[in-house]
CSV table of C-alpha atoms in Angstrom, one decimal:
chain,number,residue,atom,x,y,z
A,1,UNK,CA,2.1,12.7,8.5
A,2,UNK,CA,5.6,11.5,9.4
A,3,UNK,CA,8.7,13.3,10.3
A,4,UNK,CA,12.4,12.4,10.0
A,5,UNK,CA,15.6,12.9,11.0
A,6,UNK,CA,17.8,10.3,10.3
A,7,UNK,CA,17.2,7.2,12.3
A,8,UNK,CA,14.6,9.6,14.4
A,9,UNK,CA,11.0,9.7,12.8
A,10,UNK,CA,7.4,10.7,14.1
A,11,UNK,CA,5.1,9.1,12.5
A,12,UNK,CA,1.6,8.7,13.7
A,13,UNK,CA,0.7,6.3,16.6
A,14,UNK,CA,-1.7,3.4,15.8
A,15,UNK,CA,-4.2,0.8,17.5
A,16,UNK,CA,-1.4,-2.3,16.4
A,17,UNK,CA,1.6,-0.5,18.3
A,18,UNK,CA,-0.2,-2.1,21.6
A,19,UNK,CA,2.2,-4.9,22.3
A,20,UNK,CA,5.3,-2.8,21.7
A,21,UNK,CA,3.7,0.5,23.3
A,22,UNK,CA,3.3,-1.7,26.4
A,23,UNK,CA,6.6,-3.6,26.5
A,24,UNK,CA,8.6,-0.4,26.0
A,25,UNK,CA,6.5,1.2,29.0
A,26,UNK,CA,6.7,-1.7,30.8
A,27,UNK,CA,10.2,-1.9,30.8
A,28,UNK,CA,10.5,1.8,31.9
A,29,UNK,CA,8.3,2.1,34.5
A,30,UNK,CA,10.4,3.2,37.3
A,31,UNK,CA,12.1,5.6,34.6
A,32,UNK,CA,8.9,7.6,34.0
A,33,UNK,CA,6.3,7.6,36.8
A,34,UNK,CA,7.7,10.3,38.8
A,35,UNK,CA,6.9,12.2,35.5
A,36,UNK,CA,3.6,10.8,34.5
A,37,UNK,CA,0.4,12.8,34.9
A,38,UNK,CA,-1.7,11.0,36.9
A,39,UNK,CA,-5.9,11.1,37.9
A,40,UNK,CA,-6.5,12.8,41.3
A,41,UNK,CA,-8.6,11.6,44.0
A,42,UNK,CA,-12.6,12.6,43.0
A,43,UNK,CA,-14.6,15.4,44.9
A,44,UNK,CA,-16.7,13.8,47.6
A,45,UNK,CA,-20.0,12.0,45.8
A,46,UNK,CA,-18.1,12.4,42.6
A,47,UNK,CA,-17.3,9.5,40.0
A,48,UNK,CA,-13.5,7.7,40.1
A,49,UNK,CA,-11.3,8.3,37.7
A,50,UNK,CA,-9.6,5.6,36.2
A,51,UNK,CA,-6.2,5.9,33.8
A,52,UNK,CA,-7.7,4.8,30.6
A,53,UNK,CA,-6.6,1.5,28.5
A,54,UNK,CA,-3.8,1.9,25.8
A,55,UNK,CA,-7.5,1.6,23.1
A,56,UNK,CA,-9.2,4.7,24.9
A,57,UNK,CA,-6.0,6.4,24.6
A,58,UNK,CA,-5.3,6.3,21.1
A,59,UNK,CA,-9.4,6.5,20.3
A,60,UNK,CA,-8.7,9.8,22.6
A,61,UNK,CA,-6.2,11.0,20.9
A,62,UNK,CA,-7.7,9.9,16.8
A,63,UNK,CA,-10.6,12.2,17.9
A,64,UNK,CA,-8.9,14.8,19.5
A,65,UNK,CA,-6.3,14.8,16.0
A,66,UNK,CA,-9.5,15.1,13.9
A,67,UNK,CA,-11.0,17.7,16.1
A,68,UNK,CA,-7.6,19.6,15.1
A,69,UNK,CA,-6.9,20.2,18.9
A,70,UNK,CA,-3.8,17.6,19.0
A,71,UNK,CA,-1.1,15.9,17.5
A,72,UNK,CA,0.0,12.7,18.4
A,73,UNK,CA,3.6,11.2,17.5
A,74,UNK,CA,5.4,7.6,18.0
A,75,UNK,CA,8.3,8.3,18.4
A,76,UNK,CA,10.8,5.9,16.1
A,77,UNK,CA,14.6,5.5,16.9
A,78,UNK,CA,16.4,2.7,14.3
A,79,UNK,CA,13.4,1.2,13.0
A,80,UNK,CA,11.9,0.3,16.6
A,81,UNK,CA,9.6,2.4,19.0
A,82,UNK,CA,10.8,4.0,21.6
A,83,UNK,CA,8.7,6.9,23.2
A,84,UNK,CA,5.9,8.9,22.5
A,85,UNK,CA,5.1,13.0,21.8
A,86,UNK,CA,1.9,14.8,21.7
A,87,UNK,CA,1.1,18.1,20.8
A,88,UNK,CA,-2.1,18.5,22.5
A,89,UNK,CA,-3.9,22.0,23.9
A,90,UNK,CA,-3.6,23.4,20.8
A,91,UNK,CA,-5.9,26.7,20.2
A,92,UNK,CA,-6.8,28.6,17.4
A,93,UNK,CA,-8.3,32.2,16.9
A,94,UNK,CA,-6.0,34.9,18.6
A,95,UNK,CA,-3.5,32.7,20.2
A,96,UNK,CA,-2.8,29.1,18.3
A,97,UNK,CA,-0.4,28.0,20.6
A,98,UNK,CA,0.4,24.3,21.6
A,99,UNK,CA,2.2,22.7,24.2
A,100,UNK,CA,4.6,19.6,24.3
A,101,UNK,CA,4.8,16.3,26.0
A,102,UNK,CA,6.8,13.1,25.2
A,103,UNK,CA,8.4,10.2,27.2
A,104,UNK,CA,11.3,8.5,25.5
A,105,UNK,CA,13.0,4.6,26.2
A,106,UNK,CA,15.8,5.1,29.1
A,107,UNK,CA,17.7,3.0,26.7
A,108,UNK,CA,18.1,5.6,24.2
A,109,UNK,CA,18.4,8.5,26.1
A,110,UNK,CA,21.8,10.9,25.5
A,111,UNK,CA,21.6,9.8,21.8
A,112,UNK,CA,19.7,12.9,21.1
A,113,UNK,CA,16.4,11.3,20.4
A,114,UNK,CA,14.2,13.5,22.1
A,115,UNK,CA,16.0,17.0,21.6
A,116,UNK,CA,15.5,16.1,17.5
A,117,UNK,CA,11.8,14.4,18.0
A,118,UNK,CA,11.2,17.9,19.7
A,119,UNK,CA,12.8,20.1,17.3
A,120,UNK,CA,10.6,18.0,14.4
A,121,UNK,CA,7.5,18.8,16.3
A,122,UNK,CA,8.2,22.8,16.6
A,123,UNK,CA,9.2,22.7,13.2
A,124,UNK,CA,6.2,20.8,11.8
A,125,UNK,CA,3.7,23.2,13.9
A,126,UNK,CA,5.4,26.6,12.7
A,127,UNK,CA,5.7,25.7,9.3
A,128,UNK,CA,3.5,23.5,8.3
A,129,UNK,CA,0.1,23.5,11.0
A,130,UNK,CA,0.5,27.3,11.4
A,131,UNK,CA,0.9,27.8,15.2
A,132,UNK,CA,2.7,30.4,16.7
A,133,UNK,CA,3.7,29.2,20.4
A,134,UNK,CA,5.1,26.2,21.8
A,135,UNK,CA,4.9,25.7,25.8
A,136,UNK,CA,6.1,23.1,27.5
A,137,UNK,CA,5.9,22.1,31.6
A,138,UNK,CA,8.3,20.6,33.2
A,139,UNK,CA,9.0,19.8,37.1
A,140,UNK,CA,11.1,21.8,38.6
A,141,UNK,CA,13.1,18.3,40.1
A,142,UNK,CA,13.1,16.8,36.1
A,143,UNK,CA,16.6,18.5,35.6
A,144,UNK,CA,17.5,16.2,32.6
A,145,UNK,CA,14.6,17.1,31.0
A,146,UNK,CA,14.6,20.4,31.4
A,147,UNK,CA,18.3,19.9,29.6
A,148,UNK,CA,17.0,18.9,26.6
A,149,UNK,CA,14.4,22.5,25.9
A,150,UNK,CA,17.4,24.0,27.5
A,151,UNK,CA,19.4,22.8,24.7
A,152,UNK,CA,16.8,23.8,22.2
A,153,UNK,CA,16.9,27.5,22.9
A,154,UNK,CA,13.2,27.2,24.9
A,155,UNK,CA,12.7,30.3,27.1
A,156,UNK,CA,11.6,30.2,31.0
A,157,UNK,CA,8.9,32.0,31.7
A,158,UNK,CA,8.3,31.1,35.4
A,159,UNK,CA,6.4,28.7,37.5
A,160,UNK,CA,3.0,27.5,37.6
A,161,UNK,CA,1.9,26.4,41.1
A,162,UNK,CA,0.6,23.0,41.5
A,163,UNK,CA,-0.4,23.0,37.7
A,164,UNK,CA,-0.7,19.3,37.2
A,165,UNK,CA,-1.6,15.5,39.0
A,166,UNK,CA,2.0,14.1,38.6
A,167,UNK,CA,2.9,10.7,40.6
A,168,UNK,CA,0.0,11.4,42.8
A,169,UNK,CA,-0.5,14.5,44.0
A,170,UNK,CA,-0.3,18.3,42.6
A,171,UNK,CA,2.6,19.0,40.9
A,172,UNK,CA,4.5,22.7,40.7
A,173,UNK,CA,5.8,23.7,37.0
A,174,UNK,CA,8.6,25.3,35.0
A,175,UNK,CA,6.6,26.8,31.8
A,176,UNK,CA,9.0,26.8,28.8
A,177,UNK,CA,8.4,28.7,25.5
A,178,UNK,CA,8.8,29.5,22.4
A,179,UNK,CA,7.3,31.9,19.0
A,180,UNK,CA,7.8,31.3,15.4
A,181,UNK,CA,9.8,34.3,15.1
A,182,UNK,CA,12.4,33.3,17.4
A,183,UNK,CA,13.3,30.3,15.2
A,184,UNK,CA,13.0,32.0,11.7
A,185,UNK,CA,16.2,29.5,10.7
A,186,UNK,CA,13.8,26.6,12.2
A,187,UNK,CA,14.6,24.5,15.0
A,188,UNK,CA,16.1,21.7,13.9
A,189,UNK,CA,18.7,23.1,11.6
A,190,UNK,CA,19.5,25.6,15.2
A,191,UNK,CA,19.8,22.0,16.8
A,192,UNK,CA,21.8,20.0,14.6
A,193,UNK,CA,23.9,23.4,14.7
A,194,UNK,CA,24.2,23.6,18.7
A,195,UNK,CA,23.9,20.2,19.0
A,196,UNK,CA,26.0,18.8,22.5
A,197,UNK,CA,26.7,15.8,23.5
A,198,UNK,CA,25.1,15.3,26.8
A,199,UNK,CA,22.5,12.9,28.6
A,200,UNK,CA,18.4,13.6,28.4
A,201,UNK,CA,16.2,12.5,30.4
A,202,UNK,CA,12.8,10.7,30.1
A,203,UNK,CA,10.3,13.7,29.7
A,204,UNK,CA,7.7,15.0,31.1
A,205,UNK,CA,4.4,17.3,30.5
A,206,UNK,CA,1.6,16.0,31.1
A,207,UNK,CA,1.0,12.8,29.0
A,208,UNK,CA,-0.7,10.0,30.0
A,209,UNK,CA,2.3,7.0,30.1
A,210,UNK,CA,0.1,5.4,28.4
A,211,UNK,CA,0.1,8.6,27.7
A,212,UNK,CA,-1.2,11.7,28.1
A,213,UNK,CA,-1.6,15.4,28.8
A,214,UNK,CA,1.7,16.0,28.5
């Protein structure tokens, strides 16, 4: 499916964004790694881990869509990519929450890209996929990104020690969420509502840069 906003869409990511994926991530490296999840050292006798190529990534993430436990976004900003969002973690039964993680193009950020590309995500998983709960985990030190949920209304809900492999080693969290029923108006209409104008920053939860987890 794709989502829109103006010059911001989500649409789905595919197998012949490659070169783009990697020139835009290229081009941003210093920008993101202190926010990218990364694979930590193996248990003695056990098999190295090894960040997968931008193929296994999106084959990942196909299968993981089709399994129904993720959904994953290119993010589109004037007709040209320039990040990427994933809704991964998502559960069913009792609980069908999700959680959020995107990077976004330094070149583009405080233009409100990824406050909107977020609030089309919530949106789309309230209304149309039928979650209930939207998390997302941000490092304490990622104060622009923490802005941008901020911005969108996102509750705090504490920390979660050393929760994920970020830039190398075990990474302490900020855990930021939200419910359905505390967006009944839905979020982007709140956003384009509250909307400032004020710097983001490049993201953060858990996905690989070439993507991943968050």
């Amino acid at each position: 499916m794709t989502l829109t906003d103006g010059e911001i869409v989500l649409r789905p990511i595919k197998m012949r964004d490659q070169r783009v994926w990697r020139e835009v991530n290229r081009r941003n490296r210093d920008w993101l790694r202190p926010w990218e999840a990364t694979v930590p050292p193996p248990a003695p006798g056990g098999p190295v881990g090894q960040r997968p190529t931008y193929r296994q990534m999106v084959r990942h993430l196909r299968a993981e869509a089709h399994a129904g436990r993720m959904l994953p976004f290119a993010i589109e900003y004037e007709g040209r990519l320039v990040g990427q969002l994933t809704v991964a973690g998502i559960t069913w039964g009792s609980m069908c929450s999700g959680h959020i993680g995107y990077w976004v193009d330094q070149g583009v950020a405080g233009r409100g890209v990824m406050p909107t590309a977020v609030a089309l995500a919530v949106d789309h998983c309230f209304r149309s996929v039928g979650l209930h709960r939207i998390e997302v985990c941000i490092r304490p030190e990622n104060a622009p990104s923490r802005r941008v949920v901020e911005k969108l209304g996102f509750r705090s809900e504490g920390v979660r020690p050393r929760y994920l492999h970020i830039d190398g080693a075990w990474r302490d969290h900020l855990i930021f969420a939200l419910t359905a029923e505390e967006v009944p108006e839905g979020m982007l209409r709140r956003w384009r509502r509250t909307r400032p104008v004020t710097p983001q920053g490049p993201g953060e939860s858990g996905q690989w840069s070439g993507e991943t987890g968050k």
